[in-house]
Tab-separated table of C-alpha atoms in Angstrom:
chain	number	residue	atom	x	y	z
A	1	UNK	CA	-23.798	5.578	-20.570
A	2	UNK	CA	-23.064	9.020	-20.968
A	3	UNK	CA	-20.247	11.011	-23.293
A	4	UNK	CA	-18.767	11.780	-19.808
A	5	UNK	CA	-19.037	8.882	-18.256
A	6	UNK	CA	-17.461	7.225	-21.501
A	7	UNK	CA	-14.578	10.036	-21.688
A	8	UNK	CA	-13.933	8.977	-17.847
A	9	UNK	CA	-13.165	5.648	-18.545
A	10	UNK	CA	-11.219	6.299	-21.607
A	11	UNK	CA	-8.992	8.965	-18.896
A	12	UNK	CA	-8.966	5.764	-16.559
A	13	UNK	CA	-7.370	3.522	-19.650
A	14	UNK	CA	-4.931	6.460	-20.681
A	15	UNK	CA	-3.712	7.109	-17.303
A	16	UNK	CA	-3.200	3.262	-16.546
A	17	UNK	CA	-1.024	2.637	-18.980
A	18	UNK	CA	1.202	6.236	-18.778
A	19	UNK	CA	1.036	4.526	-14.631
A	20	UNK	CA	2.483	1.338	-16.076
A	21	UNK	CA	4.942	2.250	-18.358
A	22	UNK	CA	6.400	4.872	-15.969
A	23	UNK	CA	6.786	2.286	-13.023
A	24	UNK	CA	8.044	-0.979	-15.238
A	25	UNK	CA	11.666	0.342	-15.257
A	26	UNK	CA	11.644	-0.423	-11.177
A	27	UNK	CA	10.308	-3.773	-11.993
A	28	UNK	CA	12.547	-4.975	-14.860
A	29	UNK	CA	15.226	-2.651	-14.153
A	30	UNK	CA	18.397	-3.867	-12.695
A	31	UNK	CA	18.128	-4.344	-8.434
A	32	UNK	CA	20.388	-1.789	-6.219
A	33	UNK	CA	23.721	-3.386	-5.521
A	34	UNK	CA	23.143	-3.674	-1.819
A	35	UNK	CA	26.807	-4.932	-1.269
A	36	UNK	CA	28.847	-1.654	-2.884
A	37	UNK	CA	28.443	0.810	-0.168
A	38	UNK	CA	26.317	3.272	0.795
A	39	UNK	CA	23.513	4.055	-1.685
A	40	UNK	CA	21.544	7.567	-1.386
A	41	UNK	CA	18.319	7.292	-0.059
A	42	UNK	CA	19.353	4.417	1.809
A	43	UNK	CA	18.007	4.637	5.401
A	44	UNK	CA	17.730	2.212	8.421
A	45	UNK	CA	13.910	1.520	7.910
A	46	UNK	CA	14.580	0.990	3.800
A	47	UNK	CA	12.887	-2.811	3.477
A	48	UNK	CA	14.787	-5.305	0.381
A	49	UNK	CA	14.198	-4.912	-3.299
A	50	UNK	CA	12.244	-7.398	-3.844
A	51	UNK	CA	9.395	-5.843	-1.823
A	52	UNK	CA	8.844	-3.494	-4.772
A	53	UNK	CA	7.379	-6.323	-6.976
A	54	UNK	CA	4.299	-5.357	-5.129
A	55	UNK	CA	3.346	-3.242	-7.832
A	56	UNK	CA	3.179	-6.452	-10.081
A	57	UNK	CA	0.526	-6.975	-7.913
A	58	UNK	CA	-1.123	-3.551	-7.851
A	59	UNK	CA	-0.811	-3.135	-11.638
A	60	UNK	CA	-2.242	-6.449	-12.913
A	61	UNK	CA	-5.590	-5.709	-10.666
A	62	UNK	CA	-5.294	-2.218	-11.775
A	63	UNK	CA	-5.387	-3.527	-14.944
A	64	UNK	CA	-8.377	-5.543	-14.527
A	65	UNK	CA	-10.074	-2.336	-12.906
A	66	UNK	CA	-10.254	-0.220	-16.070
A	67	UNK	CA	-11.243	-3.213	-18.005
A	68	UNK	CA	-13.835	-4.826	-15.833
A	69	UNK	CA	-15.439	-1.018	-15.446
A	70	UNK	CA	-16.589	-1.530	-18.748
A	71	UNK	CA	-19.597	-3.930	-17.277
A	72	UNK	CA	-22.399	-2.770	-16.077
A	73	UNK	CA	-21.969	-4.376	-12.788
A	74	UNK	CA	-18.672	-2.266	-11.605
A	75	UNK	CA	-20.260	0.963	-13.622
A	76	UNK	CA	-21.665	2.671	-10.302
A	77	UNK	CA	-18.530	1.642	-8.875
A	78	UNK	CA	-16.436	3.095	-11.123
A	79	UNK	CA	-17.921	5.905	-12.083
A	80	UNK	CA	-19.241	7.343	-8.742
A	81	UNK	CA	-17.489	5.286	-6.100
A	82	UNK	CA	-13.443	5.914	-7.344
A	83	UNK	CA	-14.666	9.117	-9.607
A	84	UNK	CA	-11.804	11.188	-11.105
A	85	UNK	CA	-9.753	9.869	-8.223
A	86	UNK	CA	-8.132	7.212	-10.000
A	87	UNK	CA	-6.837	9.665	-12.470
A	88	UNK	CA	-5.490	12.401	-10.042
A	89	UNK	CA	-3.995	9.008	-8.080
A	90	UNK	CA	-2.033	8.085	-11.043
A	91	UNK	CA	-0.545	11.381	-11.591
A	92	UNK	CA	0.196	12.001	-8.234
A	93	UNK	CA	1.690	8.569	-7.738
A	94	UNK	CA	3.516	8.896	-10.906
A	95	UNK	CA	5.047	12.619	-9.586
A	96	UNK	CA	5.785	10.528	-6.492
A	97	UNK	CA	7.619	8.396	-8.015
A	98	UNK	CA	9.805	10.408	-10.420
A	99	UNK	CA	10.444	12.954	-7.425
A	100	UNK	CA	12.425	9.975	-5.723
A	101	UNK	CA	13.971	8.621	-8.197
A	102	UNK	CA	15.032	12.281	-8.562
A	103	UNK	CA	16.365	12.231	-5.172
A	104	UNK	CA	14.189	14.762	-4.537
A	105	UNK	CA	12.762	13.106	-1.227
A	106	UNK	CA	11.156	16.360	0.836
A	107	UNK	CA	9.119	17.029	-2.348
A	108	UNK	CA	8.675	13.356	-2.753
A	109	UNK	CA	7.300	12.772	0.600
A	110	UNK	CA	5.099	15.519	0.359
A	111	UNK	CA	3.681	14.063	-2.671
A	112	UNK	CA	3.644	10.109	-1.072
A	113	UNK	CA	1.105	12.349	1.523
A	114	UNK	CA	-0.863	13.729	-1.240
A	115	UNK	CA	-1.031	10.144	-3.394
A	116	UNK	CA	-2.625	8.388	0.093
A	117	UNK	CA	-4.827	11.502	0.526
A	118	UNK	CA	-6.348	10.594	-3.117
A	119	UNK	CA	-6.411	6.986	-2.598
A	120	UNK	CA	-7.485	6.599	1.169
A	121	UNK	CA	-10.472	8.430	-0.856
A	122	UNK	CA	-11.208	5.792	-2.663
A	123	UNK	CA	-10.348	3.264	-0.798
A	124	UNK	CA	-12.836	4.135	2.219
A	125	UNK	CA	-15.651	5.640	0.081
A	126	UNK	CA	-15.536	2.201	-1.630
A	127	UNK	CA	-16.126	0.285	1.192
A	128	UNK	CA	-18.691	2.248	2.404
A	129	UNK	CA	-20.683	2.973	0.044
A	130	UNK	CA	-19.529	0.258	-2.578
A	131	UNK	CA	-19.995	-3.080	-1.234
A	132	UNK	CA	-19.123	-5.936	-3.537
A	133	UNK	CA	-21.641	-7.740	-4.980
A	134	UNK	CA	-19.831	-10.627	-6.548
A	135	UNK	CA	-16.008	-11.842	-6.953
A	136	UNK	CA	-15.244	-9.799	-9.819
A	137	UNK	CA	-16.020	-6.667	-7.618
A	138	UNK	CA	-13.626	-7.625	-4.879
A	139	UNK	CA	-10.924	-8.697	-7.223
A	140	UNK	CA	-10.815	-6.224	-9.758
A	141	UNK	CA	-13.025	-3.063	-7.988
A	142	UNK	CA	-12.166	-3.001	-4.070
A	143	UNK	CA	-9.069	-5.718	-3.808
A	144	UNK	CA	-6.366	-3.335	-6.012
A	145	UNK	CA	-7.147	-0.223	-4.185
A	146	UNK	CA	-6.906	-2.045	-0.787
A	147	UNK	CA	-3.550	-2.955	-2.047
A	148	UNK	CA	-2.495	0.157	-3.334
A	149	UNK	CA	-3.501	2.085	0.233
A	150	UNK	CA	-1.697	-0.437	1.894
A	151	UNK	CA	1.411	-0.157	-0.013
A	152	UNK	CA	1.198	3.523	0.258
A	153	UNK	CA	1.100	3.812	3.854
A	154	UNK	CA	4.006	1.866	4.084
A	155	UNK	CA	5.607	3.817	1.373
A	156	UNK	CA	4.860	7.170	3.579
A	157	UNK	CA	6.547	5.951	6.401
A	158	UNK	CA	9.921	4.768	4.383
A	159	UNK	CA	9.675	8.071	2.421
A	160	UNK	CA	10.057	10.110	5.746
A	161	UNK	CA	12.835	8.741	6.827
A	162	UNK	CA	14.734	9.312	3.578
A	163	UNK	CA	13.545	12.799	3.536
A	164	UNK	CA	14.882	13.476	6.959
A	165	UNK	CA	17.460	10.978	8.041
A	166	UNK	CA	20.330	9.105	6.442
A	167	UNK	CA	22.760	5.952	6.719
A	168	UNK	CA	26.009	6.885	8.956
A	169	UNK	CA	29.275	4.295	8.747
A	170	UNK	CA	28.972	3.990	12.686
A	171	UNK	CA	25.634	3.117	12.496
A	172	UNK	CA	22.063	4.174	13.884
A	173	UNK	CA	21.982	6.701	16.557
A	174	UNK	CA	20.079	6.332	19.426
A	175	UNK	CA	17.466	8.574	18.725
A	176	UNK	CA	17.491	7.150	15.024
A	177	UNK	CA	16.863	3.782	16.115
A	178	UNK	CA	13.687	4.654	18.582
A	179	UNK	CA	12.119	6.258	15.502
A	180	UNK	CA	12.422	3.412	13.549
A	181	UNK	CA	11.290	1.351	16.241
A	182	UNK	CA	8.428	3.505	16.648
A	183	UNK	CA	7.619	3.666	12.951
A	184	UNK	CA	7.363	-0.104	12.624
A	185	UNK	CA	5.377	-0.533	15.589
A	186	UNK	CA	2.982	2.425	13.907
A	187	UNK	CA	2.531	0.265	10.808
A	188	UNK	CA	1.635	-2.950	12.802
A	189	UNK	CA	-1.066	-1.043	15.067
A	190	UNK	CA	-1.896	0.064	11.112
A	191	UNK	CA	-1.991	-3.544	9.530
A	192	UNK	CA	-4.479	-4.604	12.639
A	193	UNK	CA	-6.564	-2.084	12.171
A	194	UNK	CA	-6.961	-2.946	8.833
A	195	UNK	CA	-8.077	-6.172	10.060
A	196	UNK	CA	-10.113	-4.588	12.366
A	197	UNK	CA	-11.878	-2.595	10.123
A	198	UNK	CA	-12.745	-5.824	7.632
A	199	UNK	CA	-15.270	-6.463	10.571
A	200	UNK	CA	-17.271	-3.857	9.166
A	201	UNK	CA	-16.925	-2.762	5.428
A	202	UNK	CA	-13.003	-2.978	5.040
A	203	UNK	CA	-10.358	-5.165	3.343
A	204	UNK	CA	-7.299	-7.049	4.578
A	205	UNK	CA	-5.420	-7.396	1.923
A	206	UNK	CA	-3.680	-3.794	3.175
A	207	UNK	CA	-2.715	-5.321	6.370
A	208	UNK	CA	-0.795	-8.096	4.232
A	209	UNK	CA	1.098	-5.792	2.057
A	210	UNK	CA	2.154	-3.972	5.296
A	211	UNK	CA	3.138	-7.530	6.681
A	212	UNK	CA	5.372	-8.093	3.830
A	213	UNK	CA	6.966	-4.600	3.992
A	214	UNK	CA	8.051	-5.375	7.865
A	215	UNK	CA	9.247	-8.929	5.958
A	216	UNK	CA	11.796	-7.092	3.900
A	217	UNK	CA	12.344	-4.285	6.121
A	218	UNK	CA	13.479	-7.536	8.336
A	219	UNK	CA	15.506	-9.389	5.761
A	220	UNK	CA	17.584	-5.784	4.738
A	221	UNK	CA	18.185	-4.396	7.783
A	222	UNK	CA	21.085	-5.574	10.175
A	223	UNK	CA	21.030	-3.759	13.630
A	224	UNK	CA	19.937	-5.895	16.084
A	225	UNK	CA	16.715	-3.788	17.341
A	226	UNK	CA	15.122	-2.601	14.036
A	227	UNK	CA	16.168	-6.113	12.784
A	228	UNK	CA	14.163	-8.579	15.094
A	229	UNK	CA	11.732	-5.672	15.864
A	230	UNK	CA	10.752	-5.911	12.178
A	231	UNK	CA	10.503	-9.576	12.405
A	232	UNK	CA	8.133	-9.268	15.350
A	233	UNK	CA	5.612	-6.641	13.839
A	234	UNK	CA	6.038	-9.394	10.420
A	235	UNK	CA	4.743	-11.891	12.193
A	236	UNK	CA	1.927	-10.216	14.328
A	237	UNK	CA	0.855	-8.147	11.253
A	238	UNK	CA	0.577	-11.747	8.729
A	239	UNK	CA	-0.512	-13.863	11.322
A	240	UNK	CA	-3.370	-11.688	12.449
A	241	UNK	CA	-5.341	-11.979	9.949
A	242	UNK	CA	-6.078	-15.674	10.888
A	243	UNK	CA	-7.685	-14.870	14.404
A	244	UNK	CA	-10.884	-15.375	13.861
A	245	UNK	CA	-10.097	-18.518	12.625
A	246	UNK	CA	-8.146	-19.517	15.291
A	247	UNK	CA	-10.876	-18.437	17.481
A	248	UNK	CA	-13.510	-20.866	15.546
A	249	UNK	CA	-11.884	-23.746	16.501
A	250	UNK	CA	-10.838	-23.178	20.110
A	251	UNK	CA	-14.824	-22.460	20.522
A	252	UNK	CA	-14.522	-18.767	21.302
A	253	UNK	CA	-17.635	-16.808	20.161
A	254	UNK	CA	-18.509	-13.839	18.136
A	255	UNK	CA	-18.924	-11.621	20.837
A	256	UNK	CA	-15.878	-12.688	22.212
A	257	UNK	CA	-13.919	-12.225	19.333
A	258	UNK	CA	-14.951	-8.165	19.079
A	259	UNK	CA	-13.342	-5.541	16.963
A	260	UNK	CA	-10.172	-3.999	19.090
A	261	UNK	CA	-10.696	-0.915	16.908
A	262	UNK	CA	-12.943	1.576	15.588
């Protein structure tokens, strides 16, 4: 291993744990009152708090990442598949982050688009050039960056909205409302593809965390439309993943059962 290669996965270990201590005040933090009012950068898409524990999730693999790239079986992995990626992820992700709690949201969502630039990166030159070789490669190598693209795809989408639109007392307008529509029914055609793409080299573990983000999006959201709307795209997106085992035991074959995408 060389000095570089070792000073990389030092950067990797430094930049972890600035990335954990500057999300763990979201986790362990006290929850929005979502009873008092209007809160700002509330919008009509904005899922329920709980879906933020996601990053429990994302940070415990992440954890295991820059621990387990210490073996010589994630080394190629970690060295050449996510690169300096992961470092220029965690920065961008942590700029994100302090943007919106800011309430800077423009600037935010700009940076949201440059944080899923970095990690779509990884993500995809993992699984095509990176297969996993064993368990501990698709749990601590390709499983938290499928998570974290996931998550920040949804987080994109909710990040528009509360850089360009807002909560009104008399409720979503009409044109307000078809956007949201719209923007859920992008990130189900998203979580299939996900599963879609697992056909080939991909992960769907993505498509879950979108699933659950339609969940809460569901549970926090009260007009009629966007509310059972959200339910639908839930269900579809979570339930999707299972077709191929539904299709095994009605009999249907594997030429039958061919990718919809890509």
């Amino acid at each position: 291993m060389s000095n570089l290669h070792i000073a990389q996965k030092v950067a990797n270990v430094v930049v972890y744990l600035f990335f954990l201590s500057a999300t763990v005040y979201s986790l362990v933090g006290p929850a929005p009152d979502e009873n008092g009012g209007i809160l700002d950068g509330q919008t009509y898409i904005t899922p329920s708090y709980w879906i933020e524990y996601v990053w429990t999730l994302i940070h415990v693999l992440l954890g295991g990442f820059v621990i387990y790239q210490w073996f010589e079986p994630a080394h190629e992995a970690a060295i050449h598949g996510v690169g300096w990626h992961f470092v220029l992820s965690v920065l961008l992700n942590a700029a994100w982050l302090t943007l919106l709690r800011q309430g800077h949201y423009i600037i935010g969502f700009i940076f949201s688009l440059l944080t899923a630039a970095s990690v779509s990166f990884v993500f995809y030159r993992l699984s095509k050039e990176y297969p996993t070789n064993s368990w501990w490669d698709k749990l601590f190598v390709h499983a938290p960056f499928s998570l974290w693209h996931g998550w920040i795809v949804f987080s994109v989408v909710i990040n528009f909205f509360q850089a360009f639109t807002s909560v009104k007392k008399d409720g979503p307008s009409l044109l307000i409302r078809i956007l949201v529509i719209l923007a859920i029914l992008l990130l189900t055609v998203t979580a299939v593809g996900y599963v879609e793409y697992k056909k080939k080299r991909g992960d769907v573990t993505g498509a879950l965390v979108i699933g659950l983000g339609l969940l809460a999006i569901f549970t926090n959201q009260h007009d009629a439309w966007i509310h059972w709307t959200a339910l639908a795209g839930a269900i579809i997106t979570l339930i999707y993943p299972a077709r191929p085992y539904v299709f095994r035991l009605v009999g249907r074959s594997d030429s039958e059962n061919a990718p919809l995408l890509g």
